[in-house]
Tab-separated table of C-alpha atoms in Angstrom:
chain	number	residue	atom	x	y	z
A	23	MET	CA	-79.189	149.574	75.913
A	24	ASP	CA	-76.864	147.764	73.519
A	25	SER	CA	-79.806	146.096	71.796
A	26	LEU	CA	-81.534	149.446	71.479
A	27	SER	CA	-78.434	151.001	69.961
A	28	TRP	CA	-78.143	148.113	67.539
A	29	LEU	CA	-81.781	148.573	66.578
A	30	ASP	CA	-81.215	152.276	65.981
A	31	PHE	CA	-78.194	151.484	63.845
A	32	THR	CA	-80.199	148.976	61.813
A	33	ASN	CA	-82.998	151.499	61.222
A	34	LEU	CA	-80.473	154.124	60.190
A	35	ALA	CA	-78.809	151.725	57.750
A	36	VAL	CA	-82.189	150.791	56.254
A	37	ALA	CA	-83.111	154.477	55.910
A	38	ILE	CA	-79.817	155.286	54.182
A	39	LEU	CA	-80.193	152.293	51.878
A	40	GLY	CA	-83.735	153.357	51.022
A	41	LEU	CA	-82.537	156.884	50.246
A	42	VAL	CA	-79.767	155.557	47.992
A	43	VAL	CA	-82.162	153.242	46.151
A	44	SER	CA	-84.795	155.971	45.681
A	45	THR	CA	-82.134	158.410	44.426
A	46	PHE	CA	-80.807	155.813	41.985
A	47	LEU	CA	-84.303	155.060	40.686
A	48	SER	CA	-85.056	158.782	40.311
A	49	ILE	CA	-81.887	159.318	38.268
A	50	LEU	CA	-82.645	156.236	36.168
A	51	LEU	CA	-86.208	157.369	35.457
A	52	PHE	CA	-85.001	160.909	34.673
A	53	ARG	CA	-82.462	159.650	32.137
A	54	LEU	CA	-84.983	157.253	30.630
A	55	GLY	CA	-87.493	160.095	30.348
A	56	ARG	CA	-84.926	162.308	28.628
A	57	ARG	CA	-84.075	159.530	26.199
A	58	LEU	CA	-87.729	158.933	25.361
A	59	THR	CA	-88.316	162.684	25.043
A	60	PHE	CA	-85.343	163.023	22.694
A	61	ARG	CA	-86.557	160.125	20.534
A	62	SER	CA	-90.055	161.562	20.428
A	63	ARG	CA	-88.706	164.994	19.501
A	64	MET	CA	-86.502	163.552	16.764
A	65	GLY	CA	-89.479	161.615	15.402
A	66	THR	CA	-91.533	164.802	15.256
A	67	TRP	CA	-88.700	166.671	13.563
A	68	ASP	CA	-88.420	163.880	10.972
A	69	GLU	CA	-92.120	164.361	10.190
A	70	TYR	CA	-91.664	168.125	9.816
A	71	ARG	CA	-88.629	167.578	7.590
A	72	ASP	CA	-90.389	165.053	5.321
A	73	THR	CA	-93.521	167.200	5.081
A	74	SER	CA	-91.478	170.260	4.141
A	75	ARG	CA	-89.521	168.376	1.484
A	76	ARG	CA	-92.722	167.189	-0.172
A	77	LEU	CA	-93.757	170.805	-0.733
A	78	PHE	CA	-91.059	171.110	-3.400
A	79	VAL	CA	-92.366	168.130	-5.407
A	80	ASN	CA	-95.390	169.814	-6.979
A	81	THR	CA	-93.827	173.274	-7.249
A	82	ASN	CA	-92.361	174.762	-10.414
A	83	PRO	CA	-88.554	174.464	-10.132
A	84	GLU	CA	-88.274	178.149	-11.008
A	85	ARG	CA	-90.415	179.135	-8.035
A	86	LEU	CA	-90.294	178.564	-4.292
A	87	PRO	CA	-93.243	177.133	-2.319
A	88	GLU	CA	-95.224	179.809	-0.512
A	89	ILE	CA	-96.029	179.044	3.119
A	90	ILE	CA	-97.819	180.850	5.937
A	91	LEU	CA	-96.312	181.114	9.408
A	92	ILE	CA	-99.082	181.553	11.985
A	93	ASN	CA	-98.471	182.564	15.588
A	94	ALA	CA	-99.565	179.459	17.514
A	95	LYS	CA	-100.126	181.422	20.723
A	96	ARG	CA	-102.587	183.794	19.045
A	97	TYR	CA	-104.241	181.384	16.592
A	98	GLU	CA	-107.281	180.174	18.554
A	99	ARG	CA	-108.322	183.582	19.845
A	100	ASP	CA	-107.278	186.058	17.155
A	101	TYR	CA	-107.012	184.353	13.770
A	102	ASP	CA	-109.543	185.514	11.170
A	103	GLY	CA	-107.433	185.449	8.014
A	104	GLY	CA	-106.052	188.934	8.586
A	105	ASN	CA	-102.909	190.131	10.268
A	106	ASN	CA	-102.060	192.475	13.116
A	107	VAL	CA	-99.460	192.704	15.835
A	108	ASN	CA	-99.648	192.790	19.628
A	109	ARG	CA	-97.265	192.060	22.482
A	110	HIS	CA	-97.093	188.416	21.365
A	111	GLY	CA	-95.906	189.351	17.862
A	112	ASP	CA	-97.462	189.166	14.394
A	113	LEU	CA	-100.548	187.048	13.885
A	114	GLN	CA	-99.181	185.592	10.663
A	115	THR	CA	-96.240	185.942	8.291
A	116	ARG	CA	-96.132	185.038	4.600
A	117	ALA	CA	-92.863	183.603	3.345
A	118	GLU	CA	-91.266	181.424	0.678
A	119	LEU	CA	-89.673	178.133	1.670
A	120	LEU	CA	-86.064	178.082	0.481
A	121	ASP	CA	-84.494	175.029	2.104
A	122	ILE	CA	-84.735	172.443	4.882
A	123	ARG	CA	-82.005	172.157	7.490
A	124	HIS	CA	-81.284	169.298	9.882
A	125	ASN	CA	-82.937	171.296	12.682
A	126	GLY	CA	-85.350	173.648	10.935
A	127	ILE	CA	-86.444	175.391	7.752
A	128	GLU	CA	-85.126	178.450	5.918
A	129	VAL	CA	-87.542	180.979	4.438
A	130	VAL	CA	-87.049	184.086	2.321
A	131	CYS	CA	-87.785	187.235	4.319
A	132	GLU	CA	-86.766	189.945	1.859
A	133	ILE	CA	-84.418	190.932	-0.954
A	134	VAL	CA	-81.677	193.316	0.165
A	135	SER	CA	-79.187	195.460	-1.732
A	136	THR	CA	-75.484	194.821	-1.258
A	137	TRP	CA	-72.349	196.707	-2.277
A	138	TRP	CA	-68.639	196.108	-2.744
A	139	ALA	CA	-66.476	197.502	0.029
A	140	PRO	CA	-63.074	199.085	-0.850
A	141	ASP	CA	-61.329	195.893	0.313
A	142	GLY	CA	-63.370	193.800	-2.141
A	143	ARG	CA	-65.761	192.275	0.366
A	144	ARG	CA	-69.554	192.383	0.218
A	145	THR	CA	-71.276	194.804	2.567
A	146	LEU	CA	-74.758	196.080	3.396
A	147	THR	CA	-73.391	199.611	3.709
A	148	GLU	CA	-73.884	201.639	0.533
A	149	THR	CA	-70.722	202.395	-1.426
A	150	ALA	CA	-69.912	203.602	-4.937
A	151	ARG	CA	-69.926	200.046	-6.320
A	152	ALA	CA	-73.212	198.145	-6.310
A	153	ALA	CA	-73.089	194.357	-5.939
A	154	PRO	CA	-75.788	191.774	-6.783
A	155	ASN	CA	-78.827	191.666	-4.532
A	156	ALA	CA	-78.994	189.069	-1.774
A	157	MET	CA	-81.780	187.167	-0.055
A	158	MET	CA	-82.253	187.690	3.660
A	159	ILE	CA	-83.148	184.268	5.039
A	160	GLY	CA	-84.922	183.626	8.327
A	161	VAL	CA	-84.246	180.339	10.119
A	162	VAL	CA	-87.291	178.743	11.802
A	163	PRO	CA	-86.090	175.958	14.144
A	164	PHE	CA	-88.153	172.781	14.323
A	165	ARG	CA	-88.386	173.336	18.080
A	166	PHE	CA	-90.488	176.455	17.327
A	167	ILE	CA	-92.944	174.550	15.084
A	168	GLU	CA	-96.098	173.152	16.709
A	169	HIS	CA	-97.937	171.724	13.690
A	170	ILE	CA	-98.009	171.788	9.875
A	171	ASN	CA	-101.215	171.893	7.804
A	172	VAL	CA	-100.258	171.282	4.177
A	173	SER	CA	-103.809	171.917	2.879
A	174	GLY	CA	-104.125	175.488	4.130
A	175	ASP	CA	-107.501	176.859	5.204
A	176	GLU	CA	-110.458	178.877	3.889
A	177	TYR	CA	-108.333	182.035	3.854
A	178	ARG	CA	-105.148	180.639	2.365
A	179	TYR	CA	-104.502	177.607	0.185
A	180	SER	CA	-100.819	177.643	1.028
A	181	PRO	CA	-99.353	175.242	3.619
A	182	ILE	CA	-99.573	176.630	7.145
A	183	TYR	CA	-96.866	176.297	9.780
A	184	TYR	CA	-98.131	176.938	13.299
A	185	VAL	CA	-95.108	178.393	15.050
A	186	SER	CA	-94.227	179.615	18.527
A	187	TYR	CA	-92.963	183.148	17.968
A	188	ARG	CA	-90.101	182.758	20.426
A	189	GLY	CA	-87.382	184.486	18.439
A	190	PRO	CA	-86.038	187.954	19.303
A	191	GLY	CA	-88.771	190.583	18.999
A	192	LYS	CA	-91.471	187.874	19.178
A	193	SER	CA	-90.582	186.625	15.705
A	194	PRO	CA	-90.656	183.060	14.317
A	195	TYR	CA	-86.930	183.233	13.480
A	196	SER	CA	-83.976	182.293	15.650
A	197	HIS	CA	-81.564	184.221	13.395
A	198	PHE	CA	-81.005	185.416	9.824
A	199	LYS	CA	-78.396	184.924	7.118
A	200	TYR	CA	-77.762	186.159	3.578
A	201	VAL	CA	-77.610	183.953	0.470
A	202	GLU	CA	-77.464	184.312	-3.307
A	203	SER	CA	-78.126	182.040	-6.271
A	204	GLN	CA	-75.134	180.336	-7.841
A	205	GLY	CA	-76.900	180.107	-11.205
A	206	SER	CA	-76.511	176.346	-11.583
A	207	PRO	CA	-79.129	173.622	-10.907
A	208	LEU	CA	-78.715	171.281	-7.960
A	209	GLY	CA	-79.787	167.688	-8.543
A	210	PRO	CA	-82.500	166.261	-10.818
A	211	SER	CA	-85.136	168.696	-9.563
A	212	GLY	CA	-83.378	171.478	-11.454
A	213	ARG	CA	-83.618	173.852	-8.525
A	214	LEU	CA	-81.007	176.520	-8.103
A	215	TYR	CA	-78.386	176.246	-5.427
A	216	TYR	CA	-78.222	179.123	-2.948
A	217	ALA	CA	-74.924	179.727	-1.176
A	218	THR	CA	-74.332	181.692	2.001
A	219	ILE	CA	-72.502	184.986	1.474
A	220	ASP	CA	-69.584	184.610	3.858
A	221	ASP	CA	-68.828	188.337	3.934
A	222	LEU	CA	-72.307	189.005	5.349
A	223	LYS	CA	-72.310	187.321	8.727
A	224	GLU	CA	-75.319	185.704	10.371
A	225	LEU	CA	-77.607	188.306	11.879
A	226	ARG	CA	-78.598	187.563	15.454
A	227	ARG	CA	-80.616	190.485	16.704
A	228	GLY	CA	-80.348	191.376	20.370
A	229	ARG	CA	-83.523	190.834	22.351
A	230	PHE	CA	-83.682	194.406	23.662
A	231	VAL	CA	-83.247	195.966	20.216
A	232	SER	CA	-85.792	193.504	18.793
A	233	TRP	CA	-88.212	194.411	21.592
A	234	LEU	CA	-87.903	198.111	20.722
A	235	GLN	CA	-88.534	197.315	17.052
A	236	LEU	CA	-91.624	195.303	18.023
A	237	GLN	CA	-93.032	198.203	20.068
A	238	ASN	CA	-92.478	200.604	17.159
A	239	TYR	CA	-94.141	198.128	14.797
A	240	ARG	CA	-97.109	197.782	17.167
A	241	VAL	CA	-97.642	201.558	17.197
A	242	ARG	CA	-97.511	201.782	13.396
A	243	SER	CA	-99.841	198.773	13.059
A	244	TYR	CA	-102.342	200.315	15.482
A	245	ARG	CA	-102.328	203.629	13.600
A	246	PHE	CA	-102.835	201.858	10.280
A	247	GLU	CA	-105.784	199.825	11.627
A	248	ARG	CA	-107.321	202.942	13.144
A	249	ALA	CA	-107.033	204.838	9.851
A	250	THR	CA	-108.523	201.862	7.999
A	251	ARG	CA	-111.496	201.691	10.376
A	252	LYS	CA	-112.144	205.416	9.987
A	253	GLY	CA	-112.142	205.028	6.207
A	254	LYS	CA	-114.715	202.225	6.370
A	255	ASP	CA	-116.959	204.187	8.743
A	256	ARG	CA	-117.288	207.145	6.366
A	257	LEU	CA	-120.513	207.335	4.359
A	258	PRO	CA	-120.241	207.295	0.542
A	259	GLY	CA	-119.860	210.796	-0.877
A	260	ARG	CA	-118.840	212.266	2.487
A	261	SER	CA	-115.335	213.324	3.473
């Protein structure tokens, strides 16, 4: 009986030791995997960063490089050079590359009007005093980018960024900010320096509001495509 109890104790100790060792090895492999994944991700981001910087080399300093953002999820099935929107977002977005961040790129989305508020700060709300226009900049994180094709394709000769449209409203942007030119060159390239307008805070659109905007955009896009198809189907000389 004593020998049997001792044997049971030995088996239990071996089982516990095996569990401890397997747990330790699992944690070790998990941490090693995370380290390798981080290094691999940083290496990929370095490639994206270097590729993006090279786009400025052969571009007129007075202009910004034009790029195309293509929805990676829709590319293989839907891409034909055109653009439309569905529940996965736009098929493609044209933009101008403004700057490269440590974790992504900044592109020009649109030019917006700004005004001076009574307290002297800049505002997007119209007042009696107009202020200089500002650029609305969309930030595309490197973690959204799947691939970069600097040569373009048969539809566009501009560099193409294949992006996961994971931002609010199925957009390629994590958030937006507002900048303006300072009117002085930065460095030997002679490119202008664009500073963030502190009075106009970063714009981080809520996901629900962005979803509503996407649905409205989808309806308008569908109506436009339908009207375009009807126009093409009409015979010449007939109304």
